[in-house]
Short mmCIF file of C-alpha atoms in Angstrom, two decimals:
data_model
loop_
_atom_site.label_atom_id
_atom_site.label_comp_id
_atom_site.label_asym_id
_atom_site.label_seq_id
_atom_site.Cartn_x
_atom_site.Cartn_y
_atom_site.Cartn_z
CA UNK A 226 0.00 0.00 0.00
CA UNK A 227 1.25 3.54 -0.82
CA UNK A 228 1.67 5.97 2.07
CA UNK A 229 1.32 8.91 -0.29
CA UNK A 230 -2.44 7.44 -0.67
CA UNK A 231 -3.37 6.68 2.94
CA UNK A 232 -1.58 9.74 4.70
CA UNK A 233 -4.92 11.71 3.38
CA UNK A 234 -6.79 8.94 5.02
CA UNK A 235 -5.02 9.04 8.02
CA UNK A 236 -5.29 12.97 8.53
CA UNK A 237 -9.28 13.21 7.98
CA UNK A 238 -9.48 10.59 10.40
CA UNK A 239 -7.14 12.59 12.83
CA UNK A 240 -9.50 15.82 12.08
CA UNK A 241 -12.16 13.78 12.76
CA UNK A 242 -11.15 12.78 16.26
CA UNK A 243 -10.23 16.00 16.96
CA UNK A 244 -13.32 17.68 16.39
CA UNK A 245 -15.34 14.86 18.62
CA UNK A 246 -12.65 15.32 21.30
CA UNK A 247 -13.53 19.17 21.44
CA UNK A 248 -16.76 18.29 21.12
CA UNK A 249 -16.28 16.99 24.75
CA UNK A 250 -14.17 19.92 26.08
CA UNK A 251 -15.52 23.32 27.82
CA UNK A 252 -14.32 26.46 27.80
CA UNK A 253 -12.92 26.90 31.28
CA UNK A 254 -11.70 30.84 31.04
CA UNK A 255 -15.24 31.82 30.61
CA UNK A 256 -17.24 32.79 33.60
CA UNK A 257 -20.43 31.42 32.92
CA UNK A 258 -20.67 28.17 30.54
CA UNK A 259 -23.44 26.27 29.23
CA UNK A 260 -23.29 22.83 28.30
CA UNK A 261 -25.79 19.52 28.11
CA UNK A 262 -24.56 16.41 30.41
CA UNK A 263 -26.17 13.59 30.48
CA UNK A 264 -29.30 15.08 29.15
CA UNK A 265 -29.34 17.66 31.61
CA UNK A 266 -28.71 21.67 30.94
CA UNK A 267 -25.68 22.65 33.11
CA UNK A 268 -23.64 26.44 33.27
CA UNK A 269 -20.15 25.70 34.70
CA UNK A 270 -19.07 28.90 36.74
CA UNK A 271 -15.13 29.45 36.72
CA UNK A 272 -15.55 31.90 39.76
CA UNK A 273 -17.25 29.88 41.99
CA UNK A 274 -15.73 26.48 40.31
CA UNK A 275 -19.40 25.07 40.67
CA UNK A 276 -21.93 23.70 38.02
CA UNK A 277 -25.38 25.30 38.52
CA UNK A 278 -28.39 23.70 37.37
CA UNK A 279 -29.29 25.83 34.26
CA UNK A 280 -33.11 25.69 35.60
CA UNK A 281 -32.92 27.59 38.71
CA UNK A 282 -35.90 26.43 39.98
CA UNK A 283 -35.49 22.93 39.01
CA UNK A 284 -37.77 21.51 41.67
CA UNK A 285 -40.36 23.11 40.59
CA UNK A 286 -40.13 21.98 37.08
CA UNK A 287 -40.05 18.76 38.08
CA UNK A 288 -43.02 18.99 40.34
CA UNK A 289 -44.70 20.39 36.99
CA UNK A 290 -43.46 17.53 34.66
CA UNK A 291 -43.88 14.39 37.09
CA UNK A 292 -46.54 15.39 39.49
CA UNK A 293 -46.17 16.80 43.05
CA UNK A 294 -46.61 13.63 45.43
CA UNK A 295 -44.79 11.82 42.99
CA UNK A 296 -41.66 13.59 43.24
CA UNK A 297 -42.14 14.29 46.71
CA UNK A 298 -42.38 10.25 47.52
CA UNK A 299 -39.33 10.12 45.24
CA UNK A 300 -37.16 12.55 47.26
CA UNK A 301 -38.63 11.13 50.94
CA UNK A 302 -37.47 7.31 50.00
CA UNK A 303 -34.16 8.62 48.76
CA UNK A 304 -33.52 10.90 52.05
CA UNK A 305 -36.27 10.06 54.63
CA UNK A 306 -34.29 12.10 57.59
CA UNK A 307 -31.77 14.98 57.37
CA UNK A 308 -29.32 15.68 59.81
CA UNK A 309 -28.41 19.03 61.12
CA UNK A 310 -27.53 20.63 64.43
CA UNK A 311 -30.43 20.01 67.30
CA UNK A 312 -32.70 22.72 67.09
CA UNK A 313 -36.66 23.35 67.93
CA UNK A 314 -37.38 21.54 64.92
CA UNK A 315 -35.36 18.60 65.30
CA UNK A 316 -34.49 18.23 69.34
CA UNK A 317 -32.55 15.36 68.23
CA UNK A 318 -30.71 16.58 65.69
CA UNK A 319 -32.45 14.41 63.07
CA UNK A 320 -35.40 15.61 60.95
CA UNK A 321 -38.42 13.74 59.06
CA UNK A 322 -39.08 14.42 55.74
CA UNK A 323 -43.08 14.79 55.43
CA UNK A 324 -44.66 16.10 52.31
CA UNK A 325 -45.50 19.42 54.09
CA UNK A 326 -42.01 20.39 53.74
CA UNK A 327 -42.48 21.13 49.91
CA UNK A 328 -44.97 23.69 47.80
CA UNK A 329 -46.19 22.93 44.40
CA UNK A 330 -44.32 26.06 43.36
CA UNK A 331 -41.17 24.43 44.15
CA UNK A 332 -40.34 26.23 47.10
CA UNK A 333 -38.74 24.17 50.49
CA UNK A 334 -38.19 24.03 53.77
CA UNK A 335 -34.74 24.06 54.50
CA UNK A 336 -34.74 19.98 55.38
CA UNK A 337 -36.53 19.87 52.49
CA UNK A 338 -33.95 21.25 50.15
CA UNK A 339 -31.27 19.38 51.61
CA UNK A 340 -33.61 16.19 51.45
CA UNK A 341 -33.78 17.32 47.32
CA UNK A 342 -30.37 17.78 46.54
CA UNK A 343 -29.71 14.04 47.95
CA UNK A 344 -32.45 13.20 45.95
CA UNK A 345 -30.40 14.52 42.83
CA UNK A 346 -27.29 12.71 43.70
CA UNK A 347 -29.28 9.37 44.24
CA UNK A 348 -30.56 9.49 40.53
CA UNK A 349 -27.03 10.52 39.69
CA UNK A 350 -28.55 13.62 37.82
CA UNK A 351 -26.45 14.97 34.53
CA UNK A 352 -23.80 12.38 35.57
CA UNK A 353 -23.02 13.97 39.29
CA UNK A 354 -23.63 12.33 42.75
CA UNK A 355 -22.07 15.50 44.84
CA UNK A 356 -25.06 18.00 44.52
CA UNK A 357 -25.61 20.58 47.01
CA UNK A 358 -27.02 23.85 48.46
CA UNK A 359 -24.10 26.56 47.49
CA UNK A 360 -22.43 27.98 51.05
CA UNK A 361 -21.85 31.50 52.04
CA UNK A 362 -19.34 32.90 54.64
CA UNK A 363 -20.94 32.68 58.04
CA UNK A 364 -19.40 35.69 59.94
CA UNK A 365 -21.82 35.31 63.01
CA UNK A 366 -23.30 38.32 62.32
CA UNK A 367 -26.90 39.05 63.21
CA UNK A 368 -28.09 38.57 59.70
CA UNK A 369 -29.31 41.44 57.49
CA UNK A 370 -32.26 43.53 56.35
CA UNK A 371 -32.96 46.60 55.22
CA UNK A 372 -31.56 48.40 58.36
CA UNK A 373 -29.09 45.82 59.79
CA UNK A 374 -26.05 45.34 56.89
CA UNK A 375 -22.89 43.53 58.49
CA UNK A 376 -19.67 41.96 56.59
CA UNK A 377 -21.33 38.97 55.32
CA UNK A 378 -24.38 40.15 53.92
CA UNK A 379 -23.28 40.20 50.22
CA UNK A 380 -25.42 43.85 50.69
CA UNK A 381 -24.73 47.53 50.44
CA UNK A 382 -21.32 46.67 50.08
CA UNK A 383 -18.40 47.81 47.59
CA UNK A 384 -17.16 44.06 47.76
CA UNK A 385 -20.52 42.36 47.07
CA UNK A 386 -19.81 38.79 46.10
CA UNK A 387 -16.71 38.63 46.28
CA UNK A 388 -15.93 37.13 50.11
CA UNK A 389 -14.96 33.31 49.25
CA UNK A 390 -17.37 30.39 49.36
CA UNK A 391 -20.54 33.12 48.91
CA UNK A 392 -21.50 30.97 46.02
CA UNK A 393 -24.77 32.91 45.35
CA UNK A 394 -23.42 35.74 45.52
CA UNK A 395 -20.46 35.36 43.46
CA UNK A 396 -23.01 34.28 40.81
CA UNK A 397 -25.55 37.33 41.54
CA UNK A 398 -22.86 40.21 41.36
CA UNK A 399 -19.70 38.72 39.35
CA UNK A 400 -21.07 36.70 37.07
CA UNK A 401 -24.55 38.39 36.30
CA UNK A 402 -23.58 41.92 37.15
CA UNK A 403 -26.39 42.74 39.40
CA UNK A 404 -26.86 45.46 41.83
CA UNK A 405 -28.02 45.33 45.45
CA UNK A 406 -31.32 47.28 46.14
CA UNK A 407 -29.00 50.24 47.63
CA UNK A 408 -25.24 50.76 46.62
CA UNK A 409 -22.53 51.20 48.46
CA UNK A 410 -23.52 54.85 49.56
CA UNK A 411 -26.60 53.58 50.61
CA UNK A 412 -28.14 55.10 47.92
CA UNK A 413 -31.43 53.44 46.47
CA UNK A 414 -30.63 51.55 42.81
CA UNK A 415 -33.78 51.45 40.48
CA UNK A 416 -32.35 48.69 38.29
CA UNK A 417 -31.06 46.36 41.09
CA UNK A 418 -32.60 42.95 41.42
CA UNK A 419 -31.15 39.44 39.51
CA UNK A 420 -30.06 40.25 35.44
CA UNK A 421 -29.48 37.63 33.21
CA UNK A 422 -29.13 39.42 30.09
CA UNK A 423 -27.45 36.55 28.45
CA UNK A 424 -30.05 34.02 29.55
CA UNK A 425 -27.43 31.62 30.85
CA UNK A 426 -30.39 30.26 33.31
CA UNK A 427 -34.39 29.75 33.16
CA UNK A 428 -36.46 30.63 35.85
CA UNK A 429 -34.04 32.53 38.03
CA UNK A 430 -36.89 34.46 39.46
CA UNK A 431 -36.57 37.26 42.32
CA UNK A 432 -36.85 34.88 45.12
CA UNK A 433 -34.69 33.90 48.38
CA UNK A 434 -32.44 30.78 48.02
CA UNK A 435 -31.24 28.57 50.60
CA UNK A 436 -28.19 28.15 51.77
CA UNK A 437 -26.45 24.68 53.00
CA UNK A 438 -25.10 26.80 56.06
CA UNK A 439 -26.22 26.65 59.42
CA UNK A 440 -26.65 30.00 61.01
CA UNK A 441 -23.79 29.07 63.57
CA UNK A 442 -25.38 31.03 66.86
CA UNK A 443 -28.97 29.64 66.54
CA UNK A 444 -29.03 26.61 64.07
CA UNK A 445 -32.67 26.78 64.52
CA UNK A 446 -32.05 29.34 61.39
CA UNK A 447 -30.14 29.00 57.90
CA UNK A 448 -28.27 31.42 56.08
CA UNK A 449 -30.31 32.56 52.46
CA UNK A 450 -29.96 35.01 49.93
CA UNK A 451 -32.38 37.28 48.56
CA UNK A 452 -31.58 37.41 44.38
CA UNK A 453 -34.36 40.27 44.59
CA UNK A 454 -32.45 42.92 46.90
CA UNK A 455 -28.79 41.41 46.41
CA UNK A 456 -28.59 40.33 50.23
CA UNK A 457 -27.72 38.18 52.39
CA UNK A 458 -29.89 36.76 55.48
CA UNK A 459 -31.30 34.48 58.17
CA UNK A 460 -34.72 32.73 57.89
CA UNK A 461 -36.32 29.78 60.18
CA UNK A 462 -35.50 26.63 58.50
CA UNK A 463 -39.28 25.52 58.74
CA UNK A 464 -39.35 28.98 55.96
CA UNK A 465 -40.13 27.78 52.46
CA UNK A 466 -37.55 29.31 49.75
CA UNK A 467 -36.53 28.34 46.82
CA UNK A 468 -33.72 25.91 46.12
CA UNK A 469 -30.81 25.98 43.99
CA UNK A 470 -28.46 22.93 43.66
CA UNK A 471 -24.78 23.16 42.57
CA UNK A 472 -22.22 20.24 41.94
CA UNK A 473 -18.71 21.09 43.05
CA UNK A 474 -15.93 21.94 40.07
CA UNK A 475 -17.15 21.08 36.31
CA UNK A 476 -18.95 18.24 35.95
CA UNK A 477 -17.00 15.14 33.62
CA UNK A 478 -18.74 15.33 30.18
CA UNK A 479 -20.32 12.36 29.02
CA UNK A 480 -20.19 11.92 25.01
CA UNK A 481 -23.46 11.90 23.06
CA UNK A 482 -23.62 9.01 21.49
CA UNK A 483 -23.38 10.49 17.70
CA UNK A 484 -19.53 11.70 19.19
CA UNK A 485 -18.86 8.31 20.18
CA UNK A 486 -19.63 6.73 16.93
CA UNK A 487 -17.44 9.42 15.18
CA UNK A 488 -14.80 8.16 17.16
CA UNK A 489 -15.29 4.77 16.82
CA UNK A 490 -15.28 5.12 13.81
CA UNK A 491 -12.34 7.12 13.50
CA UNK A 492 -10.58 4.98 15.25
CA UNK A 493 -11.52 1.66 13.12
CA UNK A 494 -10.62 3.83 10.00
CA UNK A 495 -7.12 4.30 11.24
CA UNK A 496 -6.98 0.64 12.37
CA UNK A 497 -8.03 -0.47 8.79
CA UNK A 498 -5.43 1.39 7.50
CA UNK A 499 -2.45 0.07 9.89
CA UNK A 500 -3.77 -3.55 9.08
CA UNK A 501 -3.45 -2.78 5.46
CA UNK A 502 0.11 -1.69 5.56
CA UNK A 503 1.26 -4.40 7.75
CA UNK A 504 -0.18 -6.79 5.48
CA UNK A 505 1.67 -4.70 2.44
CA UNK A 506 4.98 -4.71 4.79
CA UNK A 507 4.57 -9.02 5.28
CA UNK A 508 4.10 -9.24 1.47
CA UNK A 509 7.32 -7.88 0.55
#
């Protein structure tokens, strides 16, 4: 067999694998990526090194597309207790699930978003068992409002979203560029509230998320954060919020199956042609 004649062989079939090896790679210098996994819309964040959910109120969708008690039995066998720090709604430390803990809206109690995110890991869902709530900085402060801003409130600050860990916050001012309902003068901001210009995520409404930290002091409370205002707070756990799960770092990309047939058959290509040469080689 010529070389000449299978070198142009050989190179398509290298371009070929290239391509369907991209196909699988994300762009990690950009702040906000969006990419399908496993079925599954994802948007990888390089600040926070976290992949969100692209539906922000995923629960809720899901509530919408399988039926309310059917998720909610789903999510109870998969995590029938949570555990967190004793409190007046768990003396014990450990908490039943019940049904109550959920709206049809997709808003939570605080058990009950920790109670969905392990429901997420259990079905392994967009290829990721390690889902969680995001964390914040807990400072100890008393927690904010409108007239009580401290260090970690992510609010009325000049450094908003940018103390390490505050996940949702990160995402709110870094990423999405939005503005606290004052600014750092304390002056009132007509256009602040969540942006998402880009449309990176659906249903990222004004709403308060939970956090997956404790409010260290009283851990009858969680922190949240309020994607209307641009702050950061304290609510009763028993409070129902909305619930945003992340999945530490980028999540591993699983080929679609048309990529992995391009490769295969990339690959046998190239094989064919190494057969065929050895066989030329033995001839001689």
């Amino acid at each position: 067999m010529d070389m000449k004649l299978a070198l142009p062989a050989i190179k398509s079939t290298l371009i070929a694998i290239t391509l369907a090896l991209n196909a699988f790679s994300l762009n990690a210098q950009a702040a906000l990526t969006s990419y399908t996994n496993a079925g599954a819309d994802l948007v990888y964040s390089s600040v926070s090194n976290v992949t969100w959910t692209k539906d922000a109120n995923l629960l809720g969708s899901l509530f919408a597309s399988q039926g309310f008690n059917t998720v909610v039995n789903n999510i109870i066998a998969a995590s029938p207790t949570i555990t967190n720090t004793p409190n007046f709604f768990s003396p014990t430390g450990s908490y039943r699930i019940t049904a109550s803990d959920f709206s049809s809206n997709g808003q939570t109690s605080w058990f009950g978003a920790m109670a969905y995110v392990n429901y997420l890991n259990s079905i392994n869902y967009a290829g990721s068992n390690q889902w969680r709530l995001p964390t914040v900085t807990d400072t100890g402060t008393a927690g904010c409002n409108y007239s009580n801003n401290g260090t970690d409130c992510g609010y009325n600050s000049a450094t908003n979203g940018t103390a390490k860990s505050d996940e949702l916050a990160e995402l709110y001012y870094q990423e999405l560029g939005s503005k606290a309902i004052y600014d750092a003068n304390g002056d009132y901001q007509p256009d602040y509230g969540i942006q998402d210009p880009d449309n990176k995520f659906i249903n990222d409404k004004s709403s308060v998320y939970w956090s997956g930290t404790e409010y260290a002091p009283d851990p009858v409370v969680a922190w949240g954060f309020g994607s209307s205002s641009g702050f950061q707070y304290r609510g009763g756990k028993g409070y129902h919020f909305s619930a945003w799960a992340v999945s530490p770092g980028q999540i591993a990309a699983v080929p679609e199956p048309e990529n992995v047939a391009l490769l295969l058959a990339g690959l046998g290509l190239m094989a064919g042609v190494v057969r065929r040469k050895q066989k030329s080689f033995a001839k001689k």
